[in-house]
């Protein structure tokens, strides 16, 4: 059986040329099990070696092949050609500066991730002789969905607030903050609140929910942000009632 022929229309941008991004079309013979990433690699290997895009694992784990495919941000390694028409338009993620072709700048996203202190901040060193911080499967369950983020940036590409205000920490960073705040081993919620509860944090989110719709790992950043809003509101009223020493409630019932 002959290979299916598709047209891949790819946005090209070369910063050294100083010209605006333009679309370039390639005719690609495809195998039925291919994904868009395979078609891009065919172009790179056989038609045009100058085409630039990021990818690594080809199994929806590394998060590096996020791009906009027929107007939807997705992982190109999960975008099966059998689910797409014969004409496929591929563009870089929106809301980020384009570095070259399908590659966007990661700088702002990385700064946002770092700003929420995305690591365990234990209250005190563990007393466990093997140096580990143990938790039960029930405790793990409370934050595990929010720990599945692969930093693909698809949620930023559809977030209207991030598009309007690039000071906004954004869906993945706030979901990551919630992931650590909800971890029974962590006591860093107060250390994160300067960013998380600021006017570039959770209160900037208008709950459009597009972030959760496009997330390829079902992280549900919109839910994480709304849960953090509730916790932050509780903190606010505790501040009013106990101005001399607010206690932050931990999901496990502990306080700090
Ligand atoms: S939350 Fe989902 S869409 Fe956003 S960066 Fe993480 S994996 Fe990608």
Coordinates of C-alpha atoms and ligand atoms in Angstrom, one line a residue:
X1 CA 0.0 0.0 0.0
X2 CA 1.4 3.4 -0.9
X3 CA 2.2 5.9 1.9
X4 CA -0.2 8.6 2.7
X5 CA 0.9 12.0 1.4
X6 CA 0.4 14.9 3.8
X7 CA 1.2 18.6 3.5
X8 CA 3.1 20.0 6.5
X9 CA 2.9 23.7 6.6
X10 CA 5.5 24.9 9.1
X11 CA 6.2 28.4 10.4
X12 CA 9.8 29.3 9.7
X13 CA 11.7 32.1 11.4
X14 CA 15.4 32.8 11.1
X15 CA 16.5 35.6 13.4
X16 CA 19.6 36.4 11.3
X17 CA 17.5 37.2 8.2
X18 CA 15.5 39.9 10.0
X19 CA 12.4 39.0 8.1
X20 CA 9.0 38.1 9.5
X21 CA 8.1 34.5 10.2
X22 CA 6.6 32.8 7.0
X23 CA 5.0 29.5 6.4
X24 CA 6.8 26.9 4.3
X25 CA 5.1 23.7 3.0
X26 CA 6.5 20.3 2.7
X27 CA 5.0 17.2 1.1
X28 CA 5.6 14.2 3.3
X29 CA 5.0 10.5 2.6
X30 CA 3.8 9.1 6.0
X31 CA 3.4 5.8 7.6
X32 CA 0.0 5.2 9.3
X33 CA 1.4 4.9 12.8
X34 CA 3.4 8.2 12.5
X35 CA 2.9 11.2 14.7
X36 CA 3.6 14.8 13.7
X37 CA 7.1 14.6 15.2
X38 CA 7.9 11.7 12.8
X39 CA 6.8 13.9 9.9
X40 CA 9.0 16.8 11.1
X41 CA 11.9 14.4 11.4
X42 CA 11.3 13.2 7.8
X43 CA 11.5 16.8 6.7
X44 CA 14.7 17.3 8.6
X45 CA 16.4 14.1 7.4
X46 CA 15.2 14.2 3.8
X47 CA 14.0 17.6 2.7
X48 CA 15.3 20.5 4.6
X49 CA 18.1 20.2 7.2
X50 CA 17.7 23.8 8.3
X51 CA 14.3 23.1 10.0
X52 CA 14.7 23.6 13.7
X53 CA 12.5 22.1 16.5
X54 CA 13.1 20.5 19.9
X55 CA 12.4 17.0 20.8
X56 CA 14.0 14.2 22.9
X57 CA 12.1 11.2 24.2
X58 CA 9.3 10.6 21.6
X59 CA 7.2 9.2 24.4
X60 CA 5.4 12.2 26.1
X61 CA 7.8 12.3 29.0
X62 CA 10.4 15.0 28.3
X63 CA 8.0 17.8 27.4
X64 CA 10.3 19.3 24.8
X65 CA 8.3 18.9 21.6
X66 CA 5.3 21.1 22.5
X67 CA 4.1 23.1 19.5
X68 CA 0.8 24.4 18.0
X69 CA -0.7 21.9 15.6
X70 CA -3.7 23.0 13.7
X71 CA -4.3 25.7 16.3
X72 CA -4.0 23.4 19.3
X73 CA -1.0 23.3 21.6
X74 CA 0.1 19.7 22.0
X75 CA 3.1 17.4 22.1
X76 CA 4.1 16.6 18.6
X77 CA 5.0 13.1 19.7
X78 CA 1.4 12.5 20.8
X79 CA -0.3 14.0 17.8
X80 CA -1.1 11.0 15.6
X81 CA -1.4 11.7 11.9
X82 CA -4.4 9.3 11.8
X83 CA -6.3 11.8 13.9
X84 CA -5.4 14.8 11.7
X85 CA -6.3 15.9 8.1
X86 CA -4.0 15.8 5.2
X87 CA -3.0 19.4 5.6
X88 CA -1.3 20.1 8.9
X89 CA -0.2 23.5 10.1
X90 CA 2.6 23.5 12.7
X91 CA 3.6 26.6 14.6
X92 CA 5.7 27.4 17.7
X93 CA 3.9 27.8 21.1
X94 CA 2.1 31.1 21.5
X95 CA 2.9 33.7 24.1
X96 CA 6.7 33.0 23.9
X97 CA 9.3 34.8 21.8
X98 CA 10.4 32.6 18.8
X99 CA 14.0 31.7 18.8
X100 CA 14.1 29.9 15.5
X101 CA 11.4 28.1 13.5
X102 CA 9.4 26.0 16.1
X103 CA 11.7 26.7 19.0
X104 CA 10.6 29.3 21.5
X105 CA 12.6 31.0 24.4
X106 CA 12.3 29.0 27.7
X107 CA 13.8 31.8 29.8
X108 CA 10.7 33.4 31.2
X109 CA 9.1 30.0 31.9
X110 CA 12.2 28.8 33.7
X111 CA 12.2 32.0 35.8
X112 CA 8.6 31.4 36.7
X113 CA 9.2 27.8 37.8
X114 CA 12.1 28.8 40.0
X115 CA 10.2 31.7 41.6
X116 CA 7.8 29.3 43.4
X117 CA 10.6 27.4 45.1
X118 CA 9.7 24.0 43.4
X119 CA 11.4 21.8 45.9
X120 CA 10.7 20.3 49.4
X121 CA 11.3 22.7 52.2
X122 CA 11.1 20.5 55.3
X123 CA 10.5 22.2 58.7
X124 CA 13.4 20.3 60.2
X125 CA 15.8 17.5 59.2
X126 CA 14.2 14.1 59.2
X127 CA 14.7 12.0 62.3
X128 CA 14.7 8.9 60.1
X129 CA 18.1 7.2 60.4
X130 CA 18.2 6.5 56.6
X131 CA 17.7 10.3 55.9
X132 CA 14.5 9.9 54.0
X133 CA 11.2 11.7 54.5
X134 CA 8.5 9.0 54.4
X135 CA 4.9 9.4 53.6
X136 CA 1.9 7.2 53.1
X137 CA 0.2 6.4 49.8
X138 CA -2.8 8.5 51.0
X139 CA -0.5 11.5 51.5
X140 CA 1.1 10.9 48.1
X141 CA -2.3 10.8 46.5
X142 CA -3.1 14.4 47.6
X143 CA -0.5 16.0 45.3
X144 CA 0.5 13.3 42.8
X145 CA -1.7 14.6 39.9
X146 CA 0.0 18.0 40.3
X147 CA 3.5 16.3 40.2
X148 CA 2.9 14.9 36.7
X149 CA 3.9 18.1 34.9
X150 CA 6.5 17.7 32.2
X151 CA 7.1 21.4 31.5
X152 CA 5.8 21.3 28.0
X153 CA 4.4 24.9 28.3
X154 CA 1.2 24.1 26.4
X155 CA -0.8 25.6 29.2
X156 CA 1.1 28.9 28.8
X157 CA 0.4 28.9 25.1
X158 CA -3.4 29.1 25.7
X159 CA -3.5 31.1 28.9
X160 CA -5.0 34.6 28.1
X161 CA -3.7 36.1 31.3
X162 CA -0.1 35.0 30.6
X163 CA -0.5 36.4 27.1
X164 CA -1.7 39.8 28.4
X165 CA 0.6 40.0 31.5
X166 CA 3.9 38.2 31.2
X167 CA 4.5 39.0 34.9
X168 CA 1.9 36.3 35.7
X169 CA 3.5 33.2 37.2
X170 CA 1.3 31.1 35.0
X171 CA -0.5 27.7 35.3
X172 CA 2.4 25.3 35.5
X173 CA 4.4 27.3 38.1
X174 CA 1.3 27.7 40.3
X175 CA 0.4 24.1 40.0
X176 CA 3.9 23.2 41.0
X177 CA 3.7 25.4 44.0
X178 CA 0.5 23.7 45.0
X179 CA 2.1 20.3 44.4
X180 CA 4.7 21.2 47.1
X181 CA 2.3 23.0 49.4
X182 CA 0.1 19.9 49.5
X183 CA 3.0 17.5 50.2
X184 CA 3.0 16.2 53.8
X185 CA 6.8 16.5 54.0
X186 CA 6.9 20.1 53.1
X187 CA 6.5 23.2 55.2
X188 CA 7.4 25.9 52.7
X189 CA 4.0 27.3 52.0
X190 CA 4.8 30.6 53.8
X191 CA 8.1 30.9 51.8
X192 CA 6.2 30.5 48.5
X193 CA 3.3 32.9 49.3
X194 CA 5.2 36.1 48.3
X195 CA 4.9 34.9 44.7
X196 CA 1.9 32.6 44.8
X197 CA -0.5 34.9 46.6
X198 CA 0.8 38.1 45.0
X199 CA -0.9 40.1 42.2
X200 CA 1.2 38.1 39.7
X201 CA 0.1 34.8 41.2
X202 CA -3.2 33.1 41.8
X203 CA -5.3 36.2 41.9
X204 CA -4.3 37.0 38.3
X205 CA -6.0 33.8 37.1
X206 CA -9.6 34.4 35.9
X207 CA -10.4 30.6 35.7
X208 CA -10.7 30.3 31.9
X209 CA -9.6 26.7 32.3
X210 CA -7.9 26.3 28.9
X211 CA -4.7 25.3 30.7
X212 CA -6.4 22.2 32.0
X213 CA -8.0 21.4 28.7
X214 CA -4.8 21.2 26.8
X215 CA -2.5 19.6 29.4
X216 CA -1.2 16.3 28.0
X217 CA -0.6 14.9 31.5
X218 CA -3.9 15.8 33.1
X219 CA -2.3 18.0 35.7
X220 CA -5.3 20.3 35.9
X221 CA -3.5 23.6 36.8
X222 CA -6.8 25.4 36.9
X223 CA -7.9 23.2 39.9
X224 CA -4.6 23.7 41.6
X225 CA -4.9 27.5 41.4
X226 CA -8.5 27.5 42.7
X227 CA -7.5 25.3 45.6
X228 CA -4.7 27.6 46.4
X229 CA -7.1 30.6 46.2
X230 CA -9.2 28.9 48.9
X231 CA -6.3 28.2 51.1
X232 CA -5.0 31.8 50.7
X233 CA -8.4 33.2 51.5
X234 CA -8.5 31.1 54.7
X235 CA -5.0 32.5 55.6
X236 CA -6.3 36.1 55.0
X237 CA -9.1 35.7 57.5
X238 CA -6.8 34.0 60.0
X239 CA -4.6 37.1 59.7
X240 CA -7.6 39.3 60.6
X241 CA -8.6 37.1 63.5
X242 CA -5.1 36.3 64.8
X243 CA -2.9 39.3 63.7
X244 CA -0.2 38.5 66.2
X245 CA 0.7 35.0 64.9
X246 CA -1.1 33.5 62.0
X247 CA -0.9 29.7 61.7
X248 CA -0.9 28.3 58.2
X249 CA -2.9 25.1 58.1
X250 CA -1.1 22.2 56.4
X251 CA -3.2 19.7 54.5
X252 CA -2.1 17.0 56.9
X253 CA -3.4 19.0 59.9
X254 CA 0.0 20.3 61.1
X255 CA 0.5 24.0 61.4
X256 CA 3.5 26.2 60.9
Ligands
LIG1 S1 0.8 21.7 33.5 FE1 0.4 20.4 31.8 S2 0.3 21.7 30.0 FE2 1.3 22.9 31.7 S3 3.5 22.6 31.4 FE3 2.8 21.0 32.8 S4 2.3 19.2 31.5 FE4 2.5 21.0 30.1

